[in-house]
Amino acid sequence: MVDPAYYKDNWHGSFDGSEEELRILLSRAADAVNIAITMSGYTVHTVPDMVAENVKKAVCAQADYIEAQGGVSCMADAGSVVSATIGKFSYQSGASGSAAGSMLCSLAYQYLIPTGLLYRGCMLW
C-alpha cells in the first residue's frame, strides 16, 4: 500500500478526511491497481523498484478518483448505470458497454502503461 505520507507529501493529494480514512482509501485504490496488474505476477507491494514510482502514482490517482466518485462506500456500485433525462438534456453516470467492470481510472491506467504491468498477451517460455 502507498503510505499516506507519500500521498500527502509527494502526490500532494487533496483528501481531507482522517488518517484512518486515507489509509482505507489508499488500500482500496491499491486493490484496484492490483486487479489491473494481476496477470503480471506482481502486486503493488512486490513490483520492481524501476516501476514502483509509477505504481505509487497510479494508486494515488485511483484514490483521488474513488474519492471524487463518492468515496469507498460507493465502490460497490462502480458498475451500475444511473441516468436522468430532462427535456433534451440527458445525464448518464457509471460504466456501460465495454467499460463495464473496469474500476481503474484513466490517469492510473496512464501511469501503468509504461511499466508493462498491464500486459495480458501470450508469453512463451
mmCIF file of N, CA and C in Angstrom:
data_model
loop_
_atom_site.group_PDB
_atom_site.id
_atom_site.type_symbol
_atom_site.label_atom_id
_atom_site.label_comp_id
_atom_site.label_asym_id
_atom_site.label_seq_id
_atom_site.Cartn_x
_atom_site.Cartn_y
_atom_site.Cartn_z
ATOM 1 N N MET A 1 0.840 -1.188 0.000
ATOM 2 C CA MET A 1 0.000 0.000 0.000
ATOM 3 C C MET A 1 0.879 1.244 0.000
ATOM 4 N N VAL A 2 0.379 2.283 -0.584
ATOM 5 C CA VAL A 2 1.068 3.563 -0.587
ATOM 6 C C VAL A 2 0.900 4.203 0.785
ATOM 7 N N ASP A 3 1.978 4.717 1.305
ATOM 8 C CA ASP A 3 1.973 5.371 2.605
ATOM 9 C C ASP A 3 1.200 6.694 2.517
ATOM 10 N N PRO A 4 0.358 6.997 3.497
ATOM 11 C CA PRO A 4 -0.353 8.277 3.491
ATOM 12 C C PRO A 4 0.587 9.484 3.382
ATOM 13 N N ALA A 5 1.794 9.362 3.923
ATOM 14 C CA ALA A 5 2.760 10.462 3.817
ATOM 15 C C ALA A 5 3.145 10.702 2.358
ATOM 16 N N TYR A 6 3.295 9.613 1.577
ATOM 17 C CA TYR A 6 3.602 9.759 0.148
ATOM 18 C C TYR A 6 2.447 10.476 -0.555
ATOM 19 N N TYR A 7 1.226 10.070 -0.234
ATOM 20 C CA TYR A 7 0.047 10.683 -0.838
ATOM 21 C C TYR A 7 0.016 12.184 -0.557
ATOM 22 N N LYS A 8 0.314 12.569 0.665
ATOM 23 C CA LYS A 8 0.255 13.980 1.048
ATOM 24 C C LYS A 8 1.469 14.766 0.562
ATOM 25 N N ASP A 9 2.675 14.225 0.782
ATOM 26 C CA ASP A 9 3.902 14.981 0.535
ATOM 27 C C ASP A 9 4.401 14.918 -0.906
ATOM 28 N N ASN A 10 4.276 13.773 -1.549
ATOM 29 C CA ASN A 10 4.781 13.628 -2.917
ATOM 30 C C ASN A 10 3.683 13.841 -3.958
ATOM 31 N N TRP A 11 2.555 13.214 -3.754
ATOM 32 C CA TRP A 11 1.446 13.322 -4.700
ATOM 33 C C TRP A 11 0.703 14.644 -4.509
ATOM 34 N N HIS A 12 0.754 15.188 -3.298
ATOM 35 C CA HIS A 12 0.049 16.415 -2.919
ATOM 36 C C HIS A 12 -1.459 16.242 -3.100
ATOM 37 N N GLY A 13 -1.938 15.095 -2.605
ATOM 38 C CA GLY A 13 -3.357 14.775 -2.695
ATOM 39 C C GLY A 13 -4.208 15.723 -1.878
ATOM 40 N N SER A 14 -5.462 15.805 -2.234
ATOM 41 C CA SER A 14 -6.357 16.769 -1.595
ATOM 42 C C SER A 14 -7.342 16.137 -0.623
ATOM 43 N N PHE A 15 -7.213 14.838 -0.343
ATOM 44 C CA PHE A 15 -8.128 14.202 0.597
ATOM 45 C C PHE A 15 -8.005 14.886 1.948
ATOM 46 N N ASP A 16 -9.142 15.243 2.546
ATOM 47 C CA ASP A 16 -9.111 15.984 3.806
ATOM 48 C C ASP A 16 -9.754 15.243 4.972
ATOM 49 N N GLY A 17 -9.935 13.935 4.828
ATOM 50 C CA GLY A 17 -10.500 13.136 5.912
ATOM 51 C C GLY A 17 -9.424 12.756 6.922
ATOM 52 N N SER A 18 -9.768 11.855 7.807
ATOM 53 C CA SER A 18 -8.832 11.410 8.848
ATOM 54 C C SER A 18 -7.747 10.513 8.258
ATOM 55 N N GLU A 19 -6.711 10.300 9.033
ATOM 56 C CA GLU A 19 -5.604 9.428 8.620
ATOM 57 C C GLU A 19 -6.100 8.007 8.369
ATOM 58 N N GLU A 20 -6.996 7.519 9.210
ATOM 59 C CA GLU A 20 -7.552 6.174 9.038
ATOM 60 C C GLU A 20 -8.384 6.078 7.759
ATOM 61 N N GLU A 21 -9.180 7.095 7.472
ATOM 62 C CA GLU A 21 -9.961 7.113 6.234
ATOM 63 C C GLU A 21 -9.046 7.127 5.008
ATOM 64 N N LEU A 22 -7.943 7.862 5.099
ATOM 65 C CA LEU A 22 -6.986 7.899 3.996
ATOM 66 C C LEU A 22 -6.336 6.536 3.803
ATOM 67 N N ARG A 23 -6.000 5.860 4.884
ATOM 68 C CA ARG A 23 -5.429 4.510 4.776
ATOM 69 C C ARG A 23 -6.402 3.550 4.080
ATOM 70 N N ILE A 24 -7.665 3.634 4.440
ATOM 71 C CA ILE A 24 -8.679 2.783 3.817
ATOM 72 C C ILE A 24 -8.819 3.124 2.337
ATOM 73 N N LEU A 25 -8.854 4.401 2.029
ATOM 74 C CA LEU A 25 -8.970 4.846 0.641
ATOM 75 C C LEU A 25 -7.786 4.353 -0.190
ATOM 76 N N LEU A 26 -6.576 4.496 0.333
ATOM 77 C CA LEU A 26 -5.384 4.032 -0.379
ATOM 78 C C LEU A 26 -5.368 2.515 -0.513
ATOM 79 N N SER A 27 -5.880 1.820 0.484
ATOM 80 C CA SER A 27 -5.955 0.363 0.416
ATOM 81 C C SER A 27 -6.898 -0.080 -0.702
ATOM 82 N N ARG A 28 -8.048 0.567 -0.811
ATOM 83 C CA ARG A 28 -8.998 0.225 -1.876
ATOM 84 C C ARG A 28 -8.428 0.583 -3.245
ATOM 85 N N ALA A 29 -7.720 1.695 -3.324
ATOM 86 C CA ALA A 29 -7.094 2.090 -4.585
ATOM 87 C C ALA A 29 -6.020 1.073 -4.977
ATOM 88 N N ALA A 30 -5.254 0.599 -4.002
ATOM 89 C CA ALA A 30 -4.245 -0.425 -4.271
ATOM 90 C C ALA A 30 -4.908 -1.717 -4.742
ATOM 91 N N ASP A 31 -6.067 -2.042 -4.180
ATOM 92 C CA ASP A 31 -6.810 -3.226 -4.638
ATOM 93 C C ASP A 31 -7.153 -3.106 -6.119
ATOM 94 N N ALA A 32 -7.624 -1.936 -6.531
ATOM 95 C CA ALA A 32 -7.991 -1.724 -7.934
ATOM 96 C C ALA A 32 -6.769 -1.850 -8.841
ATOM 97 N N VAL A 33 -5.643 -1.304 -8.413
ATOM 98 C CA VAL A 33 -4.404 -1.418 -9.198
ATOM 99 C C VAL A 33 -3.952 -2.870 -9.232
ATOM 100 N N ASN A 34 -4.036 -3.568 -8.112
ATOM 101 C CA ASN A 34 -3.656 -4.985 -8.086
ATOM 102 C C ASN A 34 -4.490 -5.809 -9.061
ATOM 103 N N ILE A 35 -5.769 -5.509 -9.148
ATOM 104 C CA ILE A 35 -6.632 -6.219 -10.093
ATOM 105 C C ILE A 35 -6.153 -5.978 -11.523
ATOM 106 N N ALA A 36 -5.762 -4.735 -11.809
ATOM 107 C CA ALA A 36 -5.318 -4.391 -13.161
ATOM 108 C C ALA A 36 -3.994 -5.053 -13.531
ATOM 109 N N ILE A 37 -3.108 -5.246 -12.557
ATOM 110 C CA ILE A 37 -1.772 -5.788 -12.859
ATOM 111 C C ILE A 37 -1.633 -7.256 -12.494
ATOM 112 N N THR A 38 -2.707 -7.904 -12.142
ATOM 113 C CA THR A 38 -2.656 -9.274 -11.639
ATOM 114 C C THR A 38 -1.962 -10.254 -12.588
ATOM 115 N N MET A 39 -2.129 -10.081 -13.885
ATOM 116 C CA MET A 39 -1.522 -11.002 -14.841
ATOM 117 C C MET A 39 0.003 -10.875 -14.897
ATOM 118 N N SER A 40 0.535 -9.790 -14.368
ATOM 119 C CA SER A 40 1.985 -9.591 -14.383
ATOM 120 C C SER A 40 2.693 -10.463 -13.357
ATOM 121 N N GLY A 41 1.945 -10.953 -12.385
ATOM 122 C CA GLY A 41 2.546 -11.730 -11.312
ATOM 123 C C GLY A 41 3.030 -10.863 -10.155
ATOM 124 N N TYR A 42 2.861 -9.572 -10.283
ATOM 125 C CA TYR A 42 3.264 -8.633 -9.232
ATOM 126 C C TYR A 42 2.036 -8.063 -8.540
ATOM 127 N N THR A 43 2.285 -7.461 -7.394
ATOM 128 C CA THR A 43 1.272 -6.673 -6.693
ATOM 129 C C THR A 43 1.878 -5.299 -6.439
ATOM 130 N N VAL A 44 1.072 -4.406 -5.920
ATOM 131 C CA VAL A 44 1.547 -3.074 -5.572
ATOM 132 C C VAL A 44 2.758 -3.173 -4.635
ATOM 133 N N HIS A 45 2.785 -4.192 -3.783
ATOM 134 C CA HIS A 45 3.861 -4.345 -2.803
ATOM 135 C C HIS A 45 5.114 -4.993 -3.370
ATOM 136 N N THR A 46 4.987 -5.724 -4.477
ATOM 137 C CA THR A 46 6.124 -6.513 -4.963
ATOM 138 C C THR A 46 6.684 -6.055 -6.300
ATOM 139 N N VAL A 47 6.200 -4.952 -6.847
ATOM 140 C CA VAL A 47 6.699 -4.505 -8.145
ATOM 141 C C VAL A 47 8.179 -4.155 -8.054
ATOM 142 N N PRO A 48 8.917 -4.313 -9.153
ATOM 143 C CA PRO A 48 10.333 -3.946 -9.158
ATOM 144 C C PRO A 48 10.522 -2.444 -8.891
ATOM 145 N N ASP A 49 11.642 -2.095 -8.313
ATOM 146 C CA ASP A 49 11.922 -0.700 -7.968
ATOM 147 C C ASP A 49 11.829 0.233 -9.174
ATOM 148 N N MET A 50 12.193 -0.274 -10.358
ATOM 149 C CA MET A 50 12.208 0.598 -11.536
ATOM 150 C C MET A 50 10.807 1.068 -11.960
ATOM 151 N N VAL A 51 9.755 0.411 -11.510
ATOM 152 C CA VAL A 51 8.393 0.828 -11.845
ATOM 153 C C VAL A 51 7.591 1.237 -10.612
ATOM 154 N N ALA A 52 8.183 1.166 -9.449
ATOM 155 C CA ALA A 52 7.467 1.433 -8.197
ATOM 156 C C ALA A 52 6.894 2.845 -8.130
ATOM 157 N N GLU A 53 7.618 3.823 -8.631
ATOM 158 C CA GLU A 53 7.136 5.208 -8.582
ATOM 159 C C GLU A 53 5.852 5.367 -9.407
ATOM 160 N N ASN A 54 5.827 4.775 -10.587
ATOM 161 C CA ASN A 54 4.616 4.849 -11.410
ATOM 162 C C ASN A 54 3.445 4.132 -10.744
ATOM 163 N N VAL A 55 3.720 3.027 -10.090
ATOM 164 C CA VAL A 55 2.667 2.277 -9.411
ATOM 165 C C VAL A 55 2.125 3.097 -8.238
ATOM 166 N N LYS A 56 3.002 3.749 -7.483
ATOM 167 C CA LYS A 56 2.547 4.608 -6.383
ATOM 168 C C LYS A 56 1.666 5.735 -6.910
ATOM 169 N N LYS A 57 2.081 6.339 -8.021
ATOM 170 C CA LYS A 57 1.285 7.418 -8.613
ATOM 171 C C LYS A 57 -0.065 6.892 -9.087
ATOM 172 N N ALA A 58 -0.083 5.681 -9.632
ATOM 173 C CA ALA A 58 -1.342 5.082 -10.079
ATOM 174 C C ALA A 58 -2.279 4.866 -8.891
ATOM 175 N N VAL A 59 -1.744 4.407 -7.773
ATOM 176 C CA VAL A 59 -2.565 4.199 -6.574
ATOM 177 C C VAL A 59 -3.120 5.533 -6.081
ATOM 178 N N CYS A 60 -2.291 6.562 -6.064
ATOM 179 C CA CYS A 60 -2.751 7.881 -5.614
ATOM 180 C C CYS A 60 -3.812 8.448 -6.551
ATOM 181 N N ALA A 61 -3.601 8.300 -7.855
ATOM 182 C CA ALA A 61 -4.599 8.765 -8.824
ATOM 183 C C ALA A 61 -5.910 8.026 -8.627
ATOM 184 N N GLN A 62 -5.811 6.726 -8.394
ATOM 185 C CA GLN A 62 -7.010 5.922 -8.176
ATOM 186 C C GLN A 62 -7.710 6.333 -6.879
ATOM 187 N N ALA A 63 -6.945 6.650 -5.852
ATOM 188 C CA ALA A 63 -7.532 7.101 -4.583
ATOM 189 C C ALA A 63 -8.304 8.404 -4.788
ATOM 190 N N ASP A 64 -7.715 9.342 -5.525
ATOM 191 C CA ASP A 64 -8.420 10.598 -5.811
ATOM 192 C C ASP A 64 -9.688 10.342 -6.614
ATOM 193 N N TYR A 65 -9.604 9.411 -7.545
ATOM 194 C CA TYR A 65 -10.763 9.070 -8.368
ATOM 195 C C TYR A 65 -11.882 8.467 -7.510
ATOM 196 N N ILE A 66 -11.523 7.544 -6.639
ATOM 197 C CA ILE A 66 -12.521 6.927 -5.754
ATOM 198 C C ILE A 66 -13.189 7.987 -4.900
ATOM 199 N N GLU A 67 -12.399 8.890 -4.356
ATOM 200 C CA GLU A 67 -12.945 9.953 -3.518
ATOM 201 C C GLU A 67 -13.885 10.850 -4.325
ATOM 202 N N ALA A 68 -13.486 11.187 -5.551
ATOM 203 C CA ALA A 68 -14.314 12.040 -6.400
ATOM 204 C C ALA A 68 -15.629 11.363 -6.800
ATOM 205 N N GLN A 69 -15.634 10.026 -6.816
ATOM 206 C CA GLN A 69 -16.830 9.273 -7.187
ATOM 207 C C GLN A 69 -17.755 9.013 -6.001
ATOM 208 N N GLY A 70 -17.407 9.537 -4.839
ATOM 209 C CA GLY A 70 -18.271 9.377 -3.675
ATOM 210 C C GLY A 70 -17.637 8.615 -2.538
ATOM 211 N N GLY A 71 -16.383 8.206 -2.688
ATOM 212 C CA GLY A 71 -15.669 7.538 -1.615
ATOM 213 C C GLY A 71 -15.785 6.033 -1.655
ATOM 214 N N VAL A 72 -15.169 5.408 -0.674
ATOM 215 C CA VAL A 72 -15.087 3.953 -0.592
ATOM 216 C C VAL A 72 -16.471 3.315 -0.547
ATOM 217 N N SER A 73 -17.406 3.952 0.131
ATOM 218 C CA SER A 73 -18.743 3.368 0.268
ATOM 219 C C SER A 73 -19.477 3.245 -1.061
ATOM 220 N N CYS A 74 -19.072 3.997 -2.062
ATOM 221 C CA CYS A 74 -19.736 3.952 -3.372
ATOM 222 C C CYS A 74 -19.106 2.951 -4.322
ATOM 223 N N MET A 75 -18.010 2.298 -3.924
ATOM 224 C CA MET A 75 -17.313 1.384 -4.819
ATOM 225 C C MET A 75 -18.151 0.181 -5.213
ATOM 226 N N ALA A 76 -19.034 -0.282 -4.383
ATOM 227 C CA ALA A 76 -19.846 -1.459 -4.700
ATOM 228 C C ALA A 76 -20.744 -1.199 -5.896
ATOM 229 N N ASP A 77 -21.053 0.054 -6.149
ATOM 230 C CA ASP A 77 -21.923 0.413 -7.262
ATOM 231 C C ASP A 77 -21.138 0.884 -8.478
ATOM 232 N N ALA A 78 -19.841 0.565 -8.549
ATOM 233 C CA ALA A 78 -18.983 1.078 -9.613
ATOM 234 C C ALA A 78 -19.465 0.694 -11.000
ATOM 235 N N GLY A 79 -20.134 -0.407 -11.153
ATOM 236 C CA GLY A 79 -20.576 -0.831 -12.461
ATOM 237 C C GLY A 79 -22.011 -0.468 -12.794
ATOM 238 N N SER A 80 -22.701 0.187 -11.872
ATOM 239 C CA SER A 80 -24.098 0.497 -12.118
ATOM 240 C C SER A 80 -24.226 1.733 -12.997
ATOM 241 N N VAL A 81 -25.331 1.818 -13.678
ATOM 242 C CA VAL A 81 -25.603 2.953 -14.553
ATOM 243 C C VAL A 81 -26.754 3.736 -13.959
ATOM 244 N N VAL A 82 -26.552 5.022 -13.804
ATOM 245 C CA VAL A 82 -27.583 5.917 -13.312
ATOM 246 C C VAL A 82 -27.802 6.943 -14.401
ATOM 247 N N SER A 83 -29.050 7.162 -14.783
ATOM 248 C CA SER A 83 -29.309 8.140 -15.832
ATOM 249 C C SER A 83 -30.538 8.966 -15.495
ATOM 250 N N ALA A 84 -30.561 10.170 -16.072
ATOM 251 C CA ALA A 84 -31.705 11.061 -15.902
ATOM 252 C C ALA A 84 -31.858 11.877 -17.175
ATOM 253 N N THR A 85 -33.093 12.163 -17.531
ATOM 254 C CA THR A 85 -33.364 12.968 -18.713
ATOM 255 C C THR A 85 -34.389 14.031 -18.353
ATOM 256 N N ILE A 86 -34.056 15.266 -18.715
ATOM 257 C CA ILE A 86 -34.975 16.386 -18.531
ATOM 258 C C ILE A 86 -35.028 17.108 -19.864
ATOM 259 N N GLY A 87 -36.128 16.991 -20.540
ATOM 260 C CA GLY A 87 -36.241 17.590 -21.871
ATOM 261 C C GLY A 87 -35.214 16.993 -22.818
ATOM 262 N N LYS A 88 -34.381 17.857 -23.417
ATOM 263 C CA LYS A 88 -33.342 17.386 -24.330
ATOM 264 C C LYS A 88 -32.049 17.029 -23.598
ATOM 265 N N PHE A 89 -31.956 17.390 -22.326
ATOM 266 C CA PHE A 89 -30.754 17.119 -21.552
ATOM 267 C C PHE A 89 -30.810 15.710 -20.991
ATOM 268 N N SER A 90 -29.722 14.975 -21.166
ATOM 269 C CA SER A 90 -29.621 13.624 -20.640
ATOM 270 C C SER A 90 -28.290 13.472 -19.933
ATOM 271 N N TYR A 91 -28.308 12.838 -18.777
ATOM 272 C CA TYR A 91 -27.091 12.600 -17.997
ATOM 273 C C TYR A 91 -27.011 11.121 -17.682
ATOM 274 N N GLN A 92 -25.817 10.565 -17.848
ATOM 275 C CA GLN A 92 -25.616 9.154 -17.520
ATOM 276 C C GLN A 92 -24.291 9.007 -16.808
ATOM 277 N N SER A 93 -24.285 8.317 -15.677
ATOM 278 C CA SER A 93 -23.044 8.049 -14.957
ATOM 279 C C SER A 93 -22.905 6.560 -14.764
ATOM 280 N N GLY A 94 -21.713 6.136 -14.422
ATOM 281 C CA GLY A 94 -21.459 4.709 -14.239
ATOM 282 C C GLY A 94 -20.869 4.128 -15.499
ATOM 283 N N ALA A 95 -20.577 2.828 -15.451
ATOM 284 C CA ALA A 95 -19.945 2.157 -16.576
ATOM 285 C C ALA A 95 -20.998 1.519 -17.465
ATOM 286 N N SER A 96 -20.714 1.492 -18.749
ATOM 287 C CA SER A 96 -21.598 0.812 -19.683
ATOM 288 C C SER A 96 -20.775 0.265 -20.826
ATOM 289 N N GLY A 97 -21.340 -0.671 -21.566
ATOM 290 C CA GLY A 97 -20.657 -1.224 -22.718
ATOM 291 C C GLY A 97 -19.352 -1.891 -22.356
ATOM 292 N N SER A 98 -18.314 -1.644 -23.168
ATOM 293 C CA SER A 98 -17.032 -2.324 -22.955
ATOM 294 C C SER A 98 -16.310 -1.843 -21.709
ATOM 295 N N ALA A 99 -16.684 -0.690 -21.182
ATOM 296 C CA ALA A 99 -16.025 -0.176 -19.987
ATOM 297 C C ALA A 99 -16.608 -0.768 -18.703
ATOM 298 N N ALA A 100 -17.690 -1.502 -18.801
ATOM 299 C CA ALA A 100 -18.333 -2.052 -17.608
ATOM 300 C C ALA A 100 -17.368 -2.954 -16.859
ATOM 301 N N GLY A 101 -17.321 -2.785 -15.588
ATOM 302 C CA GLY A 101 -16.474 -3.617 -14.761
ATOM 303 C C GLY A 101 -15.046 -3.110 -14.642
ATOM 304 N N SER A 102 -14.703 -2.095 -15.382
ATOM 305 C CA SER A 102 -13.358 -1.533 -15.301
ATOM 306 C C SER A 102 -13.329 -0.534 -14.163
ATOM 307 N N MET A 103 -12.589 -0.840 -13.115
ATOM 308 C CA MET A 103 -12.562 0.031 -11.948
ATOM 309 C C MET A 103 -11.422 1.019 -11.984
ATOM 310 N N LEU A 104 -10.443 0.834 -12.856
ATOM 311 C CA LEU A 104 -9.252 1.671 -12.868
ATOM 312 C C LEU A 104 -9.518 2.963 -13.637
ATOM 313 N N CYS A 105 -9.217 4.095 -13.014
ATOM 314 C CA CYS A 105 -9.424 5.371 -13.689
ATOM 315 C C CYS A 105 -8.379 5.563 -14.783
ATOM 316 N N SER A 106 -8.662 6.461 -15.697
ATOM 317 C CA SER A 106 -7.780 6.644 -16.851
ATOM 318 C C SER A 106 -6.405 7.167 -16.457
ATOM 319 N N LEU A 107 -6.304 8.038 -15.458
ATOM 320 C CA LEU A 107 -4.991 8.549 -15.061
ATOM 321 C C LEU A 107 -4.133 7.435 -14.464
ATOM 322 N N ALA A 108 -4.720 6.611 -13.619
ATOM 323 C CA ALA A 108 -3.980 5.472 -13.056
ATOM 324 C C ALA A 108 -3.516 4.552 -14.179
ATOM 325 N N TYR A 109 -4.392 4.313 -15.129
ATOM 326 C CA TYR A 109 -4.057 3.472 -16.278
ATOM 327 C C TYR A 109 -2.872 4.063 -17.045
ATOM 328 N N GLN A 110 -2.882 5.364 -17.240
ATOM 329 C CA GLN A 110 -1.791 6.028 -17.964
ATOM 330 C C GLN A 110 -0.460 5.886 -17.227
ATOM 331 N N TYR A 111 -0.488 5.925 -15.916
ATOM 332 C CA TYR A 111 0.748 5.710 -15.148
ATOM 333 C C TYR A 111 1.255 4.281 -15.281
ATOM 334 N N LEU A 112 0.336 3.333 -15.451
ATOM 335 C CA LEU A 112 0.730 1.921 -15.522
ATOM 336 C C LEU A 112 1.170 1.470 -16.914
ATOM 337 N N ILE A 113 0.744 2.151 -17.954
ATOM 338 C CA ILE A 113 1.084 1.743 -19.322
ATOM 339 C C ILE A 113 2.595 1.552 -19.524
ATOM 340 N N PRO A 114 3.440 2.517 -19.172
ATOM 341 C CA PRO A 114 4.868 2.324 -19.458
ATOM 342 C C PRO A 114 5.556 1.274 -18.581
ATOM 343 N N THR A 115 4.887 0.785 -17.578
ATOM 344 C CA THR A 115 5.508 -0.206 -16.692
ATOM 345 C C THR A 115 5.511 -1.604 -17.281
ATOM 346 N N GLY A 116 4.631 -1.878 -18.225
ATOM 347 C CA GLY A 116 4.491 -3.216 -18.780
ATOM 348 C C GLY A 116 3.664 -4.144 -17.904
ATOM 349 N N LEU A 117 3.172 -3.663 -16.793
ATOM 350 C CA LEU A 117 2.427 -4.496 -15.851
ATOM 351 C C LEU A 117 1.005 -4.815 -16.331
ATOM 352 N N LEU A 118 0.540 -4.106 -17.344
ATOM 353 C CA LEU A 118 -0.814 -4.334 -17.851
ATOM 354 C C LEU A 118 -0.848 -5.369 -18.959
ATOM 355 N N TYR A 119 0.304 -5.857 -19.389
ATOM 356 C CA TYR A 119 0.384 -6.795 -20.499
ATOM 357 C C TYR A 119 -0.410 -8.055 -20.192
ATOM 358 N N ARG A 120 -1.277 -8.450 -21.123
ATOM 359 C CA ARG A 120 -2.121 -9.633 -20.934
ATOM 360 C C ARG A 120 -1.994 -10.602 -22.110
ATOM 361 N N GLY A 121 -0.945 -10.459 -22.875
ATOM 362 C CA GLY A 121 -0.760 -11.326 -24.037
ATOM 363 C C GLY A 121 -0.138 -12.653 -23.684
ATOM 364 N N CYS A 122 0.253 -13.364 -24.704
ATOM 365 C CA CYS A 122 0.845 -14.686 -24.519
ATOM 366 C C CYS A 122 2.333 -14.574 -24.202
ATOM 367 N N MET A 123 2.778 -15.392 -23.328
ATOM 368 C CA MET A 123 4.202 -15.444 -23.007
ATOM 369 C C MET A 123 4.683 -16.869 -23.310
ATOM 370 N N LEU A 124 5.714 -16.959 -24.101
ATOM 371 C CA LEU A 124 6.268 -18.251 -24.451
ATOM 372 C C LEU A 124 7.573 -18.456 -23.680
ATOM 373 N N TRP A 125 7.678 -19.574 -23.008
ATOM 374 C CA TRP A 125 8.904 -19.848 -22.256
ATOM 375 C C TRP A 125 9.593 -21.044 -22.779
#
